[in-house]
Every structure is written in structure tokens, then in C-alpha cells.
CSV table of C-alpha atoms in Angstrom, one decimal:
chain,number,residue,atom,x,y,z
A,176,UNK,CA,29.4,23.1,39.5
A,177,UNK,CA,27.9,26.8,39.2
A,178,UNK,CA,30.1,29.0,36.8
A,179,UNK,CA,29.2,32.7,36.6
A,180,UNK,CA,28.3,33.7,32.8
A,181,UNK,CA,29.9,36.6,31.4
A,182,UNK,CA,26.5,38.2,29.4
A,183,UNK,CA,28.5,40.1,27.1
A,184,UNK,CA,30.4,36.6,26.0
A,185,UNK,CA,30.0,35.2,22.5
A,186,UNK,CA,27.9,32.1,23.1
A,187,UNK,CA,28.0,28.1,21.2
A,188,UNK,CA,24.7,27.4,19.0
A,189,UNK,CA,21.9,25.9,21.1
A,190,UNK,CA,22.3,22.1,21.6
A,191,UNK,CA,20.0,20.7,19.1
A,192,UNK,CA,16.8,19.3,20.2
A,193,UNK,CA,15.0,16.9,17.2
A,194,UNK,CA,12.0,14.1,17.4
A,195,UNK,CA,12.9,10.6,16.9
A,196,UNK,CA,10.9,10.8,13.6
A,197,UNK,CA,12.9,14.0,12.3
A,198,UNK,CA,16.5,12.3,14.0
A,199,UNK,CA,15.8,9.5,11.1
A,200,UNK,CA,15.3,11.7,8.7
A,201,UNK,CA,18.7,13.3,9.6
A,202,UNK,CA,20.2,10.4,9.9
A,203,UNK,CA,19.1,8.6,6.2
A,204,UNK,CA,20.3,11.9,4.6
A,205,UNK,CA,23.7,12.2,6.2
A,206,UNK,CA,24.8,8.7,5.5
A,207,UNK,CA,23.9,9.0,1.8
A,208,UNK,CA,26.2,12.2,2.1
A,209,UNK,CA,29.2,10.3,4.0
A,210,UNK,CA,29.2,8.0,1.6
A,211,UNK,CA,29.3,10.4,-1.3
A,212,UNK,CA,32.2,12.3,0.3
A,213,UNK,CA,33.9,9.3,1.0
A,214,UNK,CA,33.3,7.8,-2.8
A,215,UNK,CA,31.7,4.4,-1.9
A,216,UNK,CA,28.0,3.3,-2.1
A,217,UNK,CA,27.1,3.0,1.1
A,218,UNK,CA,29.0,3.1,4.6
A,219,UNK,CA,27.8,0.2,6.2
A,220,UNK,CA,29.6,-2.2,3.2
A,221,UNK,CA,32.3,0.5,3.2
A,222,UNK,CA,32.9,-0.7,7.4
A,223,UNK,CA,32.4,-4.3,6.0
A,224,UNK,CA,35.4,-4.0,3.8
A,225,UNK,CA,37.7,-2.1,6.5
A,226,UNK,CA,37.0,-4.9,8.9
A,227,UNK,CA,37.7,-7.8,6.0
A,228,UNK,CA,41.0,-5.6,5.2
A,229,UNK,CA,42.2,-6.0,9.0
A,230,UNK,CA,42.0,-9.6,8.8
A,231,UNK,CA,44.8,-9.7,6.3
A,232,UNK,CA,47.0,-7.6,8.5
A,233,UNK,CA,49.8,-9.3,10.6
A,234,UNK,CA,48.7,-9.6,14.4
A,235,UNK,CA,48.8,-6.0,16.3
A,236,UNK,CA,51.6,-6.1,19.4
A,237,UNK,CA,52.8,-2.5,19.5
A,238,UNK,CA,52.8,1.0,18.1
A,239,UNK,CA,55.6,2.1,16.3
A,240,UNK,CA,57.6,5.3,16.6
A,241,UNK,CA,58.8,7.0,13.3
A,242,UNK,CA,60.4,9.8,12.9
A,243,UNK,CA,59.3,13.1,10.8
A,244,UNK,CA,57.7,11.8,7.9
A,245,UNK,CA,56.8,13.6,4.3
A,246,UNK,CA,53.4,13.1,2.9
A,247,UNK,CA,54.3,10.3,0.7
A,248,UNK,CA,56.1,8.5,3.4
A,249,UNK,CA,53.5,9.2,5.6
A,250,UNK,CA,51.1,7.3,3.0
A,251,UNK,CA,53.4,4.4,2.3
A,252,UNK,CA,53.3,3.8,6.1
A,253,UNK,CA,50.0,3.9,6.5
A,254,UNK,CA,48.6,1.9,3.6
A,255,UNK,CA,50.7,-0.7,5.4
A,256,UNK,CA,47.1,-0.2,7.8
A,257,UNK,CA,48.2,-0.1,10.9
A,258,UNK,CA,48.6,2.9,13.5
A,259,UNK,CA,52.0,4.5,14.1
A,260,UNK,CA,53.3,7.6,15.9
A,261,UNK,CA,55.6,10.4,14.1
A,262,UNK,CA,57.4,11.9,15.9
A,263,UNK,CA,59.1,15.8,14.8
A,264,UNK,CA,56.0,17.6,13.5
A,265,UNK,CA,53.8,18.8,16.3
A,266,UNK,CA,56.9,20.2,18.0
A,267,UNK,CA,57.5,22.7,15.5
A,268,UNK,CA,53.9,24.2,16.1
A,269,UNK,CA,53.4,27.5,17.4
A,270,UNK,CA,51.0,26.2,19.5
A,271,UNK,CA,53.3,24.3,21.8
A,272,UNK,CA,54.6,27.8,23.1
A,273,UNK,CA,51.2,27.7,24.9
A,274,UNK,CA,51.1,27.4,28.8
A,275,UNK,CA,47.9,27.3,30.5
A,276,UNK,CA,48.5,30.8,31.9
A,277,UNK,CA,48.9,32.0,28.2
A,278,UNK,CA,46.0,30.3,26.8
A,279,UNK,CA,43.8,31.8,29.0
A,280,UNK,CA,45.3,34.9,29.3
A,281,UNK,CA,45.0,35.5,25.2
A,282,UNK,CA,41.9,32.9,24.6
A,283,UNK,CA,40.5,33.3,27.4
A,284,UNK,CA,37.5,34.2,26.3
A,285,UNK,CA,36.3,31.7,23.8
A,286,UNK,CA,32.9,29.8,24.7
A,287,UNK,CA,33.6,26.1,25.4
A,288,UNK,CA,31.2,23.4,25.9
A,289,UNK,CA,32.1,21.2,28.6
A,290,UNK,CA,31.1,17.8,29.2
A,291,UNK,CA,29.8,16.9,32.4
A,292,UNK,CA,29.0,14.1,34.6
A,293,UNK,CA,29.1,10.6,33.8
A,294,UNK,CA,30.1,11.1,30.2
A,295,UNK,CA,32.1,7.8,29.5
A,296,UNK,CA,28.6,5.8,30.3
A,297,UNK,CA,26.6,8.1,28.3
A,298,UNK,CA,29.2,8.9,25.3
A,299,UNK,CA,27.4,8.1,22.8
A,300,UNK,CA,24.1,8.9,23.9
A,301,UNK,CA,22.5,12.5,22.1
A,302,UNK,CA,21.3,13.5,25.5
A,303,UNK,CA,24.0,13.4,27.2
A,304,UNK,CA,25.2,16.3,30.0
A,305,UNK,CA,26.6,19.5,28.8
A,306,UNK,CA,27.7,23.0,29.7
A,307,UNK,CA,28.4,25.9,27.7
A,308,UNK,CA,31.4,28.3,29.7
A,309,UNK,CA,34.1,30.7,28.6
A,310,UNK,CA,37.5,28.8,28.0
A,311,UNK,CA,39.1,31.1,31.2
A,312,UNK,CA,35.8,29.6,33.5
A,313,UNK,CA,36.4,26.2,32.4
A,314,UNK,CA,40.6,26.6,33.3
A,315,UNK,CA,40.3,28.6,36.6
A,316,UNK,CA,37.7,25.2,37.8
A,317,UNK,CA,38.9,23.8,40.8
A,318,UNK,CA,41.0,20.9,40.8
A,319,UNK,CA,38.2,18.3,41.0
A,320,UNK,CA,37.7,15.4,43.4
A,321,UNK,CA,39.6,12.5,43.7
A,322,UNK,CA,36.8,10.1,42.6
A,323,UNK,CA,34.6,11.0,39.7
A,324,UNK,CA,34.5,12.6,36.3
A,325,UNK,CA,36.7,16.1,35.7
A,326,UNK,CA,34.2,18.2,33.2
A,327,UNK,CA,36.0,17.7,29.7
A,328,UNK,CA,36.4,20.0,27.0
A,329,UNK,CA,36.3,17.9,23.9
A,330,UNK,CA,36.1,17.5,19.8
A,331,UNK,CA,35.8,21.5,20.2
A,332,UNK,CA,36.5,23.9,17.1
A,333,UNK,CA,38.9,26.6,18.4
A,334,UNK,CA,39.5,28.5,14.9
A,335,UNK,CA,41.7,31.2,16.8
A,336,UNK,CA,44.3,28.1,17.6
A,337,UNK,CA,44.0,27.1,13.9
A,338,UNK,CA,47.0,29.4,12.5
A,339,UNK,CA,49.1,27.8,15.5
A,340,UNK,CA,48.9,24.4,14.1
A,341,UNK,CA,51.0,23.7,10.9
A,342,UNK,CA,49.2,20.2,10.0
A,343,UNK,CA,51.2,17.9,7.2
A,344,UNK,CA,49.0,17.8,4.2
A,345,UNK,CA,49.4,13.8,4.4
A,346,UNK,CA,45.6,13.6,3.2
A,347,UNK,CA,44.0,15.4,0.1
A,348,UNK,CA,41.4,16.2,1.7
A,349,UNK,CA,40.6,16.6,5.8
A,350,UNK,CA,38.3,18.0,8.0
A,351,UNK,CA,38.7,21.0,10.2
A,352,UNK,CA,40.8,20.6,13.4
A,353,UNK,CA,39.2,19.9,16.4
A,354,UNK,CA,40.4,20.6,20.0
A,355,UNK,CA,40.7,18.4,23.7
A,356,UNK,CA,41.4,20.3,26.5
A,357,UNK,CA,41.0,18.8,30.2
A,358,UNK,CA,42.7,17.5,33.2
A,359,UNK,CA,43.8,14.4,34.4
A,360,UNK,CA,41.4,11.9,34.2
A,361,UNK,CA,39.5,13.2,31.4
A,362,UNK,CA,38.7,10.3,29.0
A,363,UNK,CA,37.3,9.3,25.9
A,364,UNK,CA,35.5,5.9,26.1
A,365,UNK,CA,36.5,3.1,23.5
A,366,UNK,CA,35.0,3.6,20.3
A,367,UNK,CA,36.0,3.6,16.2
A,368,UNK,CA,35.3,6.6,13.8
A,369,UNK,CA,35.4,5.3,9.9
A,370,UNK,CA,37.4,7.7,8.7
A,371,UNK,CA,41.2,8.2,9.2
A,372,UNK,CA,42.5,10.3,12.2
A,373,UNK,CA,45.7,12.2,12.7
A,374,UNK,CA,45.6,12.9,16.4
A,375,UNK,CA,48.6,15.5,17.8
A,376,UNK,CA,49.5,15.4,21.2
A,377,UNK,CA,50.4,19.3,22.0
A,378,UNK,CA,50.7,19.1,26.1
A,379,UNK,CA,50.9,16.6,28.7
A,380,UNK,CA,50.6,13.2,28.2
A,381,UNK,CA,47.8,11.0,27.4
A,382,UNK,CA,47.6,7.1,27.9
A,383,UNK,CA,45.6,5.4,24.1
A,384,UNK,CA,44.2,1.7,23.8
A,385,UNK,CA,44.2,0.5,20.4
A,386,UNK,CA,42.3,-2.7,18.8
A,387,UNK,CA,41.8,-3.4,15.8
A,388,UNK,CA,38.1,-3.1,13.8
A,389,UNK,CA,37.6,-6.9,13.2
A,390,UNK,CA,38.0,-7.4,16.1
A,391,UNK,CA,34.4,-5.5,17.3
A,392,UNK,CA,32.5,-8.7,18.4
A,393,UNK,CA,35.3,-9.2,21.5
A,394,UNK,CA,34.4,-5.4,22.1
A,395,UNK,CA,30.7,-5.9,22.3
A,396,UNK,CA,30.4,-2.6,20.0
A,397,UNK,CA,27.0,-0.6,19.3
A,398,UNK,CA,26.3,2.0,16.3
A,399,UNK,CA,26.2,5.4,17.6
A,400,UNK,CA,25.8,6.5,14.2
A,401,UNK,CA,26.8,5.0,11.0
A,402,UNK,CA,30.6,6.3,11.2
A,403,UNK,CA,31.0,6.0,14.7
A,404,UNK,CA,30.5,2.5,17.0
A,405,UNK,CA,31.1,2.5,20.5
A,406,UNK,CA,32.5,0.1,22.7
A,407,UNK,CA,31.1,-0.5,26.7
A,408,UNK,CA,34.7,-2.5,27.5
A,409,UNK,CA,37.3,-0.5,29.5
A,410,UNK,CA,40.7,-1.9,28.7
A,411,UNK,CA,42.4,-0.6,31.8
A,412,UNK,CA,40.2,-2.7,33.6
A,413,UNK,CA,38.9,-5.7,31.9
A,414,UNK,CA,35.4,-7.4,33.3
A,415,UNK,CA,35.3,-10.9,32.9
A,416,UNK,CA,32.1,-10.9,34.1
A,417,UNK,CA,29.9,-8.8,31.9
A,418,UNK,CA,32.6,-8.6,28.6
A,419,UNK,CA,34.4,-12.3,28.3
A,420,UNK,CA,35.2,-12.2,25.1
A,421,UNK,CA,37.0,-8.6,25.5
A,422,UNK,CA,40.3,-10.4,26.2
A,423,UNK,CA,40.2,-11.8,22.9
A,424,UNK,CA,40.8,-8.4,21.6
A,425,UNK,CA,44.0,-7.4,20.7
A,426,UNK,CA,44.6,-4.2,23.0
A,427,UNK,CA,47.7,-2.6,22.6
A,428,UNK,CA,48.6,0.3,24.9
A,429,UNK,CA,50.4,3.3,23.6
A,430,UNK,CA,51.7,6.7,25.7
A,431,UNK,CA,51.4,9.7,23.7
A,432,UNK,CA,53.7,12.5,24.9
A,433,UNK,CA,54.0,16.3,23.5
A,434,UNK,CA,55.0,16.5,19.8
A,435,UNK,CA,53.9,13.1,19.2
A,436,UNK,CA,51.3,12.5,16.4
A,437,UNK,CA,49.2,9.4,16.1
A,438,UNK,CA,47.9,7.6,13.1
A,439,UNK,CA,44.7,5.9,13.7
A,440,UNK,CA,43.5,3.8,10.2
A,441,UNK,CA,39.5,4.6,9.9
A,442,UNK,CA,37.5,1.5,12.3
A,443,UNK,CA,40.4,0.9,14.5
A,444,UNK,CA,39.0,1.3,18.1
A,445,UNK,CA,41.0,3.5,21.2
A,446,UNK,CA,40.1,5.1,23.9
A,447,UNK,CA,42.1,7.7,25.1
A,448,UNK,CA,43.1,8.7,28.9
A,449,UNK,CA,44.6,12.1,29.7
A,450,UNK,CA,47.5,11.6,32.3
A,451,UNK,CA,48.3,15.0,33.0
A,452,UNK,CA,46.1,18.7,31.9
A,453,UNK,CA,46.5,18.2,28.1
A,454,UNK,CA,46.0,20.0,24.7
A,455,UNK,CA,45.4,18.1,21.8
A,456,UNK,CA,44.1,18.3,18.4
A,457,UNK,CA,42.8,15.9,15.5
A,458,UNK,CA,41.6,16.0,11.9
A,459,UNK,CA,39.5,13.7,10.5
A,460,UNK,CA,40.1,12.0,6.9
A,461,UNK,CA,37.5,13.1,4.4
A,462,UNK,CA,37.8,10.4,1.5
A,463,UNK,CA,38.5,6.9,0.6
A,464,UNK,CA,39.9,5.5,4.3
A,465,UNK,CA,43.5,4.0,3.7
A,466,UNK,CA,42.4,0.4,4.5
A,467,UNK,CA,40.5,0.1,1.6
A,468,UNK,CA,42.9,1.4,-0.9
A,469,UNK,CA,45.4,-1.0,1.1
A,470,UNK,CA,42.4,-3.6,0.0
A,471,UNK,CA,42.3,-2.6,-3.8
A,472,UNK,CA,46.2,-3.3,-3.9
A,473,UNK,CA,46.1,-7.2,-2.5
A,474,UNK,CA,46.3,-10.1,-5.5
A,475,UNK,CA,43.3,-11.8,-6.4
């Protein structure tokens, strides 16, 4: 897929290129850094206590819809520590006004970076396929083939569509927004981030698996890195064969539509299928997940 280069265009930093020896050294520093910002001692006995929370929870069988919540209903709800949907927020966002016509017409001209290929068996992987583009390029792409991956715009800052999202202030602290942009068929493989996500659903519609994190054994999960652990089980089509233990999961299937915002606790795992060319937008937690304050209020 060949897409002309504009060479007056702002361009993405470089993909970063480090040695395994120097990756380590990366990778030591940062988690002592995650787990200052998120006020434990270390994150891997900060995912062992999210996990020993879930087991306390009652059994997960759907995803409830609630209606436009404040920020301290918002956190009553969710220190119950399990995902819901709110409905009433995202609507009100400026950023819904936004056709694909418009958005390329006025952001046109933003660099993207695209992924490409097989990116659902390489997810996770540091190496895997990318290419930079303007936003217009990566829009006017023809509609791709029937079989195969779409390229997939993904976990993208856009700081120009910032000021068009008005996001609740339901944590004290979150990271900056970040963007998904693609065509049907675009997906994002099972996995769990440790932190707690606010995901808003801006256009078209998106299919999302849930399961909970205790239950990552029956998802035959792998550390990508010490807040995020990926999954190689597909729920939409379960394999007996290589994953037997994956219907012991509890997957729960959830369709998010425009306006709808999800609540994922920190370790719960989902995967999420776009139906239809979709917009959305997350933020990240950046303290204390939910789950273990949840934790800190049981007896005993």
C-alpha cells in the first residue's frame, strides 16, 4: 500500500530502535516510575492484588447501561469493580459534529501512524509493522479487501481534537487522551492495561469482549510489559484446540454505540472490534486503580 508523502508535512518522531541490553534498562526504570505514580511498591504485587480483588466480585454476565453520571456517582459505581457504560456525556462533545468529510477536510493534515499487516498476531510485539501518513492519506485509502487486515490508526495523540472532547473529571488524575480511527474490521487483540480506562465511543459502532483479570490463566495471557498482558484467545471464535481452558473465561460481549462511554476497572481484559469506520477516544487512570481501593474497604 504506497501513499505519496506530502515533504512539507509535519512528521511523527522516529520509531524507536533500542538493544535488548538498553530495552532492560528501560524497562527496570519505568516500572519503578509506574509504581511511583500509581503509589504502590511495585506493579507486579499491585496486579496480584487486582486479580485477588476480582475474586470477591459477584460472577460477570453483562454490562450495564447507566445513565449521565457525576464524578462521585461515577466512583461509587465503579468501586463496585466492575465495567459499566454511561450513557449522556460523549454526545454533548463537540467532537461528534465531526463527519469523515470534515475531519479531513480541517485535520487533514495531521501525521498518523498506521498500523499495518498482521497487527492482531504481532500486537504486542516492539517490532511490529508501521506507517507514518497524513490523517487525509490514511482516510482517502481504498476500501480494503474483503479478507485481511484494514491499516489501523490507533492509541494516537491528536492534540487539535483535544478542545472537542469535554472529558468528566471522574479521576484526579489521568493521562492525555488518545485517539482510534479505522474502518470496519479494525481490531484490537485481547489484552488488560493496569490502570483504569474510560473509553468514549464518538462514531460508529464497535463490538468489546470483556473478562475479568483473575481469570488470565483461561486466557493463556503473556507480559508485554509490566502494565500491559496480552491475550492469544479470540472470543469471537473460540479454539478448542490450541486455548481449552478459554471457555472457562467469563466473556461477556458488549456493543458500544456513539455517545456511549465505557468503564474498564485496571486488569480487566477486552478486545475491541470496530463494526462500522469509527472515532474513539480513551484516557488512562494515573493513580491508585479502583479495584484496590474497592480492596482496602472489604472487612477483615
Amino acid at each position: 500500500m504506497a501513499v505519496e508523502k506530502d515533504p512539507g508535512a509535519a512528521r511523527l518522531p522516529p520509531l524507536r530502535r533500542t538493544d535488548v541490553a538498553q530495552a532492560e534498562q528501560d524497562a527496570a526504570a519505568r516500572a519503578q516510575r509506574d509504581a511511583q505514580v500509581r503509589g504502590v511498591d511495585s506493579i507486579p504485587a499491585m496486579r496480584e492484588a487486582i486479580k485477588e480483588a476480582a475474586r470477591t466480585l459477584p460472577p460477570f454476565t453483562h454490562v450495564p447501561r447507566l445513565a449521565r453520571l457525576d464524578a462521585a456517582a461515577f466512583r461509587t459505581h465503579a468501586l463496585a469493580g466492575m465495567p459499566f457504560l454511561v450513557t449522556d456525556v460523549v454526545g454533548r462533545w463537540p467532537i461528534v459534529q465531526l463527519d469523515i468529510a470534515t475531519l479531513r477536510a480541517q485535520y487533514g493534515h495531521l501525521p498518523v501512524r498506521a498500523r499495518v499487516g498482521d497487527y492482531v498476531h504481532t500486537a504486542f510485539a516492539p517490532d511490529r509493522a508501521m506507517q507514518d501518513m497524513l490523517l487525509r492519506d490514511y482516510l482517502d485509502l481504498s476500501t480494503p479487501p474483503e479478507s485481511g487486515l484494514p491499516p489501523y490508526v490507533g492509541n494516537l495523540a491528536l492534540r487539535e481534537l483535544n478542545r472537542l472532547c469535554h472529558w468528566p473529571a471522574y479521576f484526579d488524575k489521568m493521562g492525555p487522551p488518545r485517539f482510534w480511527i479505522g474502518p470496519a474490521r479494525t481490531i484490537t487483540p485481547l489484552h488488560c492495561d493496569y490502570d483504569d480506562n474510560i473509553f468514549a465511543q464518538i462514531r460508529g459502532v464497535k463490538r468489546i469482549f470483556l473478562a475479568p483479570p483473575h481469570h488470565d490463566a483461561f486466557l493463556y495471557a503473556r507480559e508485554a510489559n509490566p502494565l500491559l498482558f496480552g491475550s492469544p484467545v479470540d472470543p469471537e471464535a473460540l479454539d478448542d484446540g490450541r486455548f481449552p481452558l478459554a471457555r472457562q473465561a467469563a466473556l461477556v460481549e458488549v456493543i458500544v454505540r456513539p455517545g456511549d462511554m465505557l468503564y474498564v476497572p485496571a486488569g480487566w481484559y477486552h478486545q475491541v472490534r470496530a463494526l462500522e469506520f469509527s472515532l474513539s477516544s480513551n484516557r488512562w487512570a494515573r493513580g491508585l486503580p479502583l479495584a484496590l481501593a474497592l480492596a482496602d474497604q472489604q472487612p477483615g
